[in-house]
Coordinates of C-alpha atoms and ligand atoms in Angstrom, one line a residue:
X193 CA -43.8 14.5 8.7
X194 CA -43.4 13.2 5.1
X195 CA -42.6 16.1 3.9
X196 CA -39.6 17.6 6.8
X197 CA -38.5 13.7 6.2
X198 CA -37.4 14.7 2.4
X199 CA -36.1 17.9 3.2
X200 CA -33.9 16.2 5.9
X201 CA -30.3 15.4 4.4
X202 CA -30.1 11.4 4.6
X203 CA -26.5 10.4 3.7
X204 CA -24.9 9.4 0.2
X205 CA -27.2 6.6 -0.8
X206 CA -30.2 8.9 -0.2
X207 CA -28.7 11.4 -1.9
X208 CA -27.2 9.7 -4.9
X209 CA -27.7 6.2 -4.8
X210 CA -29.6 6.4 -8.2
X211 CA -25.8 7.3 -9.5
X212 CA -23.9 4.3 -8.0
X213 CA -23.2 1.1 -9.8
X214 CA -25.1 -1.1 -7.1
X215 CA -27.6 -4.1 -6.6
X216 CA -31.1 -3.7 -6.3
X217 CA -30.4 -5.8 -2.7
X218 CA -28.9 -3.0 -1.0
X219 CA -30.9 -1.5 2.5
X220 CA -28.9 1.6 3.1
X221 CA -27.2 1.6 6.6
X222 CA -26.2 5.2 6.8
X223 CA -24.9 7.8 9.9
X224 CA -25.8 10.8 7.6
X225 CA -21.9 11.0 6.3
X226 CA -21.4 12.6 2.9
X227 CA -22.6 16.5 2.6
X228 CA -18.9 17.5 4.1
X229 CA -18.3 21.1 4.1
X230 CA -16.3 22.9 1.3
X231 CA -14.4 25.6 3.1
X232 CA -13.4 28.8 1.0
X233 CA -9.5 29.4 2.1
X234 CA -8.5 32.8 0.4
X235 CA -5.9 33.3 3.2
X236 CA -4.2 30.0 1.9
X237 CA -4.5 30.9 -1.3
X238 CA -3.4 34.0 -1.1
X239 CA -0.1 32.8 1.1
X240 CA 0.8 30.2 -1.5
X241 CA 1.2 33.2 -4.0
X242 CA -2.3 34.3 -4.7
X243 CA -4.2 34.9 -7.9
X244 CA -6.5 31.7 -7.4
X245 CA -9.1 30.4 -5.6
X246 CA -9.1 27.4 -3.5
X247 CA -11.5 25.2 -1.0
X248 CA -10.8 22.4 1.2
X249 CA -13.3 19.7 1.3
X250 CA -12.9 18.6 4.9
X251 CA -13.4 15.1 4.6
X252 CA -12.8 14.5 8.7
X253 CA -16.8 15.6 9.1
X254 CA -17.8 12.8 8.1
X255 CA -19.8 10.4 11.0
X256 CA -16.3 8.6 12.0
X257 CA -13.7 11.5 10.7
X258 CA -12.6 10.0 7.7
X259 CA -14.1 9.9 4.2
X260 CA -13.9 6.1 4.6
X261 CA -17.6 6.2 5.3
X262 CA -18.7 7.3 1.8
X263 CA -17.7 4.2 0.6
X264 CA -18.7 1.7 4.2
X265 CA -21.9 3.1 4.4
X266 CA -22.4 1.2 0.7
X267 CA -20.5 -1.9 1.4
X268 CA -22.5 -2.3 4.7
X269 CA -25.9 -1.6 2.9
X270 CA -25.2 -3.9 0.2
X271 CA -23.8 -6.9 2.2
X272 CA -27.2 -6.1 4.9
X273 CA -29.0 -6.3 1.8
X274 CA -27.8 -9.9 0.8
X275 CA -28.0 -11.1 4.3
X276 CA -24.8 -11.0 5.5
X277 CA -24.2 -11.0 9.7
X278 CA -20.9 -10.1 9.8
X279 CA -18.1 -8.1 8.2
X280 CA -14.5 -8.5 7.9
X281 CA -11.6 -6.0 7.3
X282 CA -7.5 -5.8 7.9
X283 CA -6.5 -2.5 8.9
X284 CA -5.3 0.0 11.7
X285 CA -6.7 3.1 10.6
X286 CA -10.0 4.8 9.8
X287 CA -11.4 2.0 7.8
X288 CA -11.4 -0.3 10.7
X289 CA -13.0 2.7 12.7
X290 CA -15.6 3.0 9.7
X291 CA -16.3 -0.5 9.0
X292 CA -16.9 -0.7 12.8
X293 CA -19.3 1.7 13.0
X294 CA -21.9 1.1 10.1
X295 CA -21.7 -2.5 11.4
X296 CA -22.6 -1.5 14.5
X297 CA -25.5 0.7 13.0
X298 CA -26.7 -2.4 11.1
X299 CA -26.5 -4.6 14.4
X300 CA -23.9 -7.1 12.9
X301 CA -20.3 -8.1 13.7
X302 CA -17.2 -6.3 12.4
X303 CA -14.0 -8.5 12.6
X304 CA -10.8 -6.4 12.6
X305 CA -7.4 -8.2 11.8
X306 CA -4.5 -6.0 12.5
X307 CA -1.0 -6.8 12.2
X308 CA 1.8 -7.4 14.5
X309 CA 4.0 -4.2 15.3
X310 CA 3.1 -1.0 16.9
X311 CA -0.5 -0.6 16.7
X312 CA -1.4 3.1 17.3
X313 CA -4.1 2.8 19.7
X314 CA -5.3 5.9 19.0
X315 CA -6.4 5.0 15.4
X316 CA -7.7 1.7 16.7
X317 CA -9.9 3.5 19.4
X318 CA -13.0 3.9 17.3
X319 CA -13.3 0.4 16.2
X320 CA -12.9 -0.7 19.8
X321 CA -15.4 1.9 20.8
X322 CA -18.0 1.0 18.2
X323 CA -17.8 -2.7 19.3
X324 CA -15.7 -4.3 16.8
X325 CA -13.7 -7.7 17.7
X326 CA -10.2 -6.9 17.4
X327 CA -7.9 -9.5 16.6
X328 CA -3.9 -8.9 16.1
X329 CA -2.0 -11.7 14.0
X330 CA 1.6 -12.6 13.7
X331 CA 2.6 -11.0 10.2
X332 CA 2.4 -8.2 8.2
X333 CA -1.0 -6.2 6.6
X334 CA -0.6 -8.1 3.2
X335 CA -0.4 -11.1 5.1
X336 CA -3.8 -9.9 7.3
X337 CA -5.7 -8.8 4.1
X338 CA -4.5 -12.4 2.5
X339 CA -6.5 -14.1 5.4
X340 CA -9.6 -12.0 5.7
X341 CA -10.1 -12.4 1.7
X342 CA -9.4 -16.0 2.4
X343 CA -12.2 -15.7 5.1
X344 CA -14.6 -14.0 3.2
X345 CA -14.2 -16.2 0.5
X346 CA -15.6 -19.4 2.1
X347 CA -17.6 -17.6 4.9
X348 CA -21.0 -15.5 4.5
X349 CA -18.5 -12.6 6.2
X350 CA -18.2 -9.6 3.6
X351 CA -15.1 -8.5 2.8
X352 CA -15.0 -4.5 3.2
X353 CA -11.7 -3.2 2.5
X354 CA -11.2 -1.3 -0.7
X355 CA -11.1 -4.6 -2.9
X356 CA -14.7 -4.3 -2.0
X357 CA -16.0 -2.3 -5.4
X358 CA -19.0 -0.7 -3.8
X359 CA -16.5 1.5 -1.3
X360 CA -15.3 3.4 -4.6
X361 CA -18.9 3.2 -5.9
X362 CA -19.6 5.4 -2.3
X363 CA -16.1 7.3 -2.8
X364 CA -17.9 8.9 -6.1
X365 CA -20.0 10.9 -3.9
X366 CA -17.2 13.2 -3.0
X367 CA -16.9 14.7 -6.5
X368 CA -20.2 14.8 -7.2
X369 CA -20.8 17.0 -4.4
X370 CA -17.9 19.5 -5.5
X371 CA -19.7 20.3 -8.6
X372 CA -23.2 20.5 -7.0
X373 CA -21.5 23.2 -4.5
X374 CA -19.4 24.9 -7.4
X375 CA -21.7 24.6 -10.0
X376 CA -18.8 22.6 -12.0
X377 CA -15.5 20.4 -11.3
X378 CA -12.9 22.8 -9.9
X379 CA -9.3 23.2 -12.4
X380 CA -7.5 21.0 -9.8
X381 CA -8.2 18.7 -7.3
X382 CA -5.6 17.5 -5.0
X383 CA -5.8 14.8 -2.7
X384 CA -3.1 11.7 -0.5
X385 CA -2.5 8.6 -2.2
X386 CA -2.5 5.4 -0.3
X387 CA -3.9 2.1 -1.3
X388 CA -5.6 4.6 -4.4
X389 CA -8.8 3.9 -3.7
X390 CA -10.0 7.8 -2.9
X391 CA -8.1 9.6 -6.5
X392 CA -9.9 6.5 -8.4
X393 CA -13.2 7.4 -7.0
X394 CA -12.7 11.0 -7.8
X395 CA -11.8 10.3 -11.0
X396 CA -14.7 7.8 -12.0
X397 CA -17.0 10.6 -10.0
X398 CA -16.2 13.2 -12.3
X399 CA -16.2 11.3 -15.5
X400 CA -20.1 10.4 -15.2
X401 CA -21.0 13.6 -13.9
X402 CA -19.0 14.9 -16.7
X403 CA -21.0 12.4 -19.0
X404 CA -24.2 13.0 -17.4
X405 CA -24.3 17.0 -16.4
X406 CA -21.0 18.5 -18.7
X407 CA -19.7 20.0 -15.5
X408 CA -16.1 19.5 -16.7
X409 CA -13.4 17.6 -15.6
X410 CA -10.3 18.8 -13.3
X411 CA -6.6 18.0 -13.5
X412 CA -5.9 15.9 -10.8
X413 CA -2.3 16.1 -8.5
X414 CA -2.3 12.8 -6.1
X415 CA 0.6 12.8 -3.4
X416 CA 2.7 10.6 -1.9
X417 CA 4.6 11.0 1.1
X418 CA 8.1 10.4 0.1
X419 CA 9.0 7.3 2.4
X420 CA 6.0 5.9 0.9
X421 CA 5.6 6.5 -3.0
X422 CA 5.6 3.1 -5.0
X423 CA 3.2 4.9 -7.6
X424 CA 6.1 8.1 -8.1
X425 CA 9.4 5.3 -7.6
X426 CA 7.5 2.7 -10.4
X427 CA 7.8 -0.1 -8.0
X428 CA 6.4 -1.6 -4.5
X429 CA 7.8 0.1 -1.6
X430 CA 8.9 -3.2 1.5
X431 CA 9.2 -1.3 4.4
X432 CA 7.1 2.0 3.7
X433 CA 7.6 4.7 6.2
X434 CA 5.7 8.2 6.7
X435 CA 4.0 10.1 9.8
X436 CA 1.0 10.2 7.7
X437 CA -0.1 6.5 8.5
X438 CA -2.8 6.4 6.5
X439 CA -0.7 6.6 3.0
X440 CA 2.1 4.4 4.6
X441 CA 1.0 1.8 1.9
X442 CA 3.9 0.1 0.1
X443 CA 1.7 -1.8 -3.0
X444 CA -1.6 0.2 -3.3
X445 CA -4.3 -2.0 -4.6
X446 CA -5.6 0.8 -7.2
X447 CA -2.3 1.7 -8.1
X448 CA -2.9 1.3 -12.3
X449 CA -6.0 3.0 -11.7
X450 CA -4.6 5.7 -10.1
X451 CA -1.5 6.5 -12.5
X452 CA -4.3 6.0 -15.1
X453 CA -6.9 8.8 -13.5
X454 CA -3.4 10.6 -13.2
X455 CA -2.8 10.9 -16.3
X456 CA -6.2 11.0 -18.4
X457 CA -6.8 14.5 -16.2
X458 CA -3.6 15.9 -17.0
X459 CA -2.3 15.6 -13.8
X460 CA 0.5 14.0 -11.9
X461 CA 1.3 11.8 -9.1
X462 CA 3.7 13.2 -7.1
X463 CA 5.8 12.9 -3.6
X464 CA 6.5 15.5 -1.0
X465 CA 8.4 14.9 2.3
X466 CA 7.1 14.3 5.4
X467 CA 8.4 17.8 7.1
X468 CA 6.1 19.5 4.3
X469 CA 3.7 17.5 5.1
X470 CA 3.8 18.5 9.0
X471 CA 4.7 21.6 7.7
X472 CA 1.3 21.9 5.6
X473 CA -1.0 20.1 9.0
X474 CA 0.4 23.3 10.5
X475 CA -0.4 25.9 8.1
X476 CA -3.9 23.9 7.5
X477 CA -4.6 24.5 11.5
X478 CA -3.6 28.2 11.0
X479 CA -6.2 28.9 8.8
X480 CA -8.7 26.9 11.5
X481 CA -8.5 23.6 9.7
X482 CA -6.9 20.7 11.7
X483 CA -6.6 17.7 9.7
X484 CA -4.6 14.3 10.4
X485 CA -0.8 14.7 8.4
X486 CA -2.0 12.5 5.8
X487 CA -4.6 14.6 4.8
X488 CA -2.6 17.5 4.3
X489 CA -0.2 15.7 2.0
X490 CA -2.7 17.1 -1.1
X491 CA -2.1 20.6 -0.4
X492 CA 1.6 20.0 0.7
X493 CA 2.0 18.6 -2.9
X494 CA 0.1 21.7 -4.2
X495 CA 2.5 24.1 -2.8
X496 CA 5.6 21.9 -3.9
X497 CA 4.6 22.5 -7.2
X498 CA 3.8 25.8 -7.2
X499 CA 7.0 26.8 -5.7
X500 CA 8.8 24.6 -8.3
X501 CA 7.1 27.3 -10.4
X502 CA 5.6 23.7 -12.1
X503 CA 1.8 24.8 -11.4
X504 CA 0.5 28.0 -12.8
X505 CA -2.9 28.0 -11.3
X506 CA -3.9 32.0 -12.3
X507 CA -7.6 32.3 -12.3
X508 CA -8.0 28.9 -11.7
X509 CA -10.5 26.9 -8.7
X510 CA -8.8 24.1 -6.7
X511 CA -10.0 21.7 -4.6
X512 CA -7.9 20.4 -2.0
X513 CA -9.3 17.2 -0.5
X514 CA -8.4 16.7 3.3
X515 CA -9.6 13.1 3.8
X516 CA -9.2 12.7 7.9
X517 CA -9.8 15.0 11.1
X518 CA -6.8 15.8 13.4
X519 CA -8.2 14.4 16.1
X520 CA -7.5 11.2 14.9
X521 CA -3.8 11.3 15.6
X522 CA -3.5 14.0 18.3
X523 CA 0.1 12.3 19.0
X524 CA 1.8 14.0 16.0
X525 CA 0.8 17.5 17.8
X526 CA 1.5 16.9 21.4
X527 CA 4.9 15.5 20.3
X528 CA 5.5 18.9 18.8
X529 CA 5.4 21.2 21.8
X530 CA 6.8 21.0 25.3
X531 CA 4.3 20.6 28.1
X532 CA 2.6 24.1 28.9
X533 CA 4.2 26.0 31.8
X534 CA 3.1 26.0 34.8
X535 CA 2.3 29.2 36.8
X536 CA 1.0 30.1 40.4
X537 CA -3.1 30.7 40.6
X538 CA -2.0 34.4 40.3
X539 CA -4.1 37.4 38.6
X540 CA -0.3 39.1 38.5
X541 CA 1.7 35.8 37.0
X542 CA -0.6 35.6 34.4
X543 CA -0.7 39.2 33.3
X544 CA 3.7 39.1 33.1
X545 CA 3.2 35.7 31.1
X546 CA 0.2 37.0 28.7
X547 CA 1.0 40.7 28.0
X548 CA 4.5 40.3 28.9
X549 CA 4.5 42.8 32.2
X550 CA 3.0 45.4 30.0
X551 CA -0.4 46.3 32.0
X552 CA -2.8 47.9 29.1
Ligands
PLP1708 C1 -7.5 5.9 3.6 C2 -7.0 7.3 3.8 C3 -6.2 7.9 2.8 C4 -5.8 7.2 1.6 O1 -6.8 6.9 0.7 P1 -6.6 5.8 -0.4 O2 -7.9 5.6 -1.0 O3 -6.1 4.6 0.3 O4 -5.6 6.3 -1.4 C5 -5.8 9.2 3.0 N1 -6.1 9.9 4.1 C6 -6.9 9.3 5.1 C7 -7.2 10.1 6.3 C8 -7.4 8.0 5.0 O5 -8.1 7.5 5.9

């Protein structure tokens, strides 16, 4: 029994918790996330001009379809660890989903504070699923993160939004996992930019692994969506707009950290619009990989570049991160096609519409 136990995969903390910059309090809470798949995608390659090789690490197989659970499953294990009953986050996307689900695993409360406006109830679905209390406020998200830090400051309620530094201390596992699978850090890695949390992860990731195993260090290309892209415009954004909601952040919290990552790799932070970012989700799901538009903003910035003729990736290994699964905003695809047509129950209908009359 022992013995299968080690042998069994058992999540990031298992796996590299001796590598994270975390108290000796911590009882892992983990849904096995981490150990995402790193999916070769020649044809890709291949249509973005060829002549190098590139993988997707598809971040939407993680436990709640984000890679926000790298980083909750260590928030949640360290504030178990010190006691804490409940945890408190502001969001509408795949944190509150994540943050609801570890709590849940731990058996303790998650408090979700969302913002007045549209709320896109299908990103707000898993937290309600998981069990979270969901409570909407009169004001903005800075004005809901103001309050839960307030809360968590004068409460035994943990804060775990990405001011929370043991989320980018889980974040690291990402990178460390690339150059486990590829034997060293790809060229490139691309990846979205929102609040920055993910590119600083990456970045601190491959420095220690760098420092610890010399498996190299890639150039890294963070993306924008163009609506959305204080870090690429050199100020806050007020009213940020984008389909890919989960970068529609107008003052990202990591944002020197980012443009410092940015810049010590040799890469660049960049924008693309939101059509190439549709434009990429669709090419993505043609090659079998459906991903939420966010997380196809890396690779739309990716093939910006290259047909800028910016990017000369010959011989070269990228990485192309894809944080979120599609199914986490169907509504962006269904709003893309008409309904499907409807024919009679007919062997005959179906043959004219499929092989267009021909009968082979
Ligand atoms: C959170 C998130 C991002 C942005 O990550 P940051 O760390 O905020 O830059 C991108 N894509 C998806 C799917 C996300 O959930």
């Amino acid at each position: 029994m022992e013995n299968h136990l080690k042998l069994t995969y058992s999540g990031v903390l298992a796996k590299y918790g001796e590598l994270l910059d975390i108290p000796a309090h911590t009882q892992p809470v983990t849904l096995l996330e981490g150990n995402t798949p790193l999916i070769p995608m020649p044809r890709l390659a291949q249509e973005l001009g060829g002549g190098f090789e590139l993988w997707v690490k598809f971040e939407g197989m993680n436990p709640t379809g984000s890679f926000k659970d790298r980083g909750m499953t260590v928030a949640i294990s360290e504030a178990v660890g010190r006691g804490v009953q409940a945890v408190i986050c502001a969001s509408t996307g795949n944190t509150a989903a994540s943050a609801a689900a570890y709590a849940a695993r731990a058996g303790r409360r998650a408090v979700v504070i969302i913002p007045q406006g549209k709320v896109a109830a299908g990103k707000l679905a898993g937290a309600v699923a998981y069990g979270a209390e969901v409570i909407q406020i009169d004001g903005s998200f800075d004005d809901a993160l103001n309050l839960v830090l307030e809360i968590s400051q004068h409460y035994p309620i943990a804060l775990v939004n990405s001011l929370n530094p043991y989320r980018l201390e889980g974040q690291k596992t990402a990178a460390f996992e690339i150059c486990d699978v590829l034997g060293s850090a790809p060229d490139w890695l691309c990846l979205p930019v929102g609040n920055a949390g993910n590119i600083t992860s990456y970045w601190m990731g491959f420095k220690q692994y760098q420092d610890l195993r010399h498996t190299g260090l890639p150039h890294i290309l963070g993306v924008q969506a163009a609506g959305s892209a204080p870090l690429v415009l050199g100020h806050p954004v007020e009213h940020p707009e984008t389909v890919a909601t989960a970068i529609r952040i107008g003052r990202p919290a990591r944002g020197e950290q980012a443009l410092q990552a940015a810049e010590e790799s040799g890469g660049r932070i960049m924008a693309v619009s939101d059509d190439e970012i549709l434009a990429m989700q669709r090419q993505l799901a043609a090659s079998g990989v459906w991903v939420e538009p966010a997380s196809a903003a890396g690779l739309a910035g990716l093939k910006h570049e290259l047909l800028a003729g910016r990017l000369d990736l010959k011989g070269q290994r990228v990485v192309a991160v894809c944080t979120g699964h599609g199914l986490k905003d169907p509504d962006i695809i269904v709003r893309q096609f008409t309904a499907p047509k409807m024919l009679p129950a007919e062997l005959a209908a179906l043959e004219d519409a499929i092989m267009g009359g021909g009968r082979k």
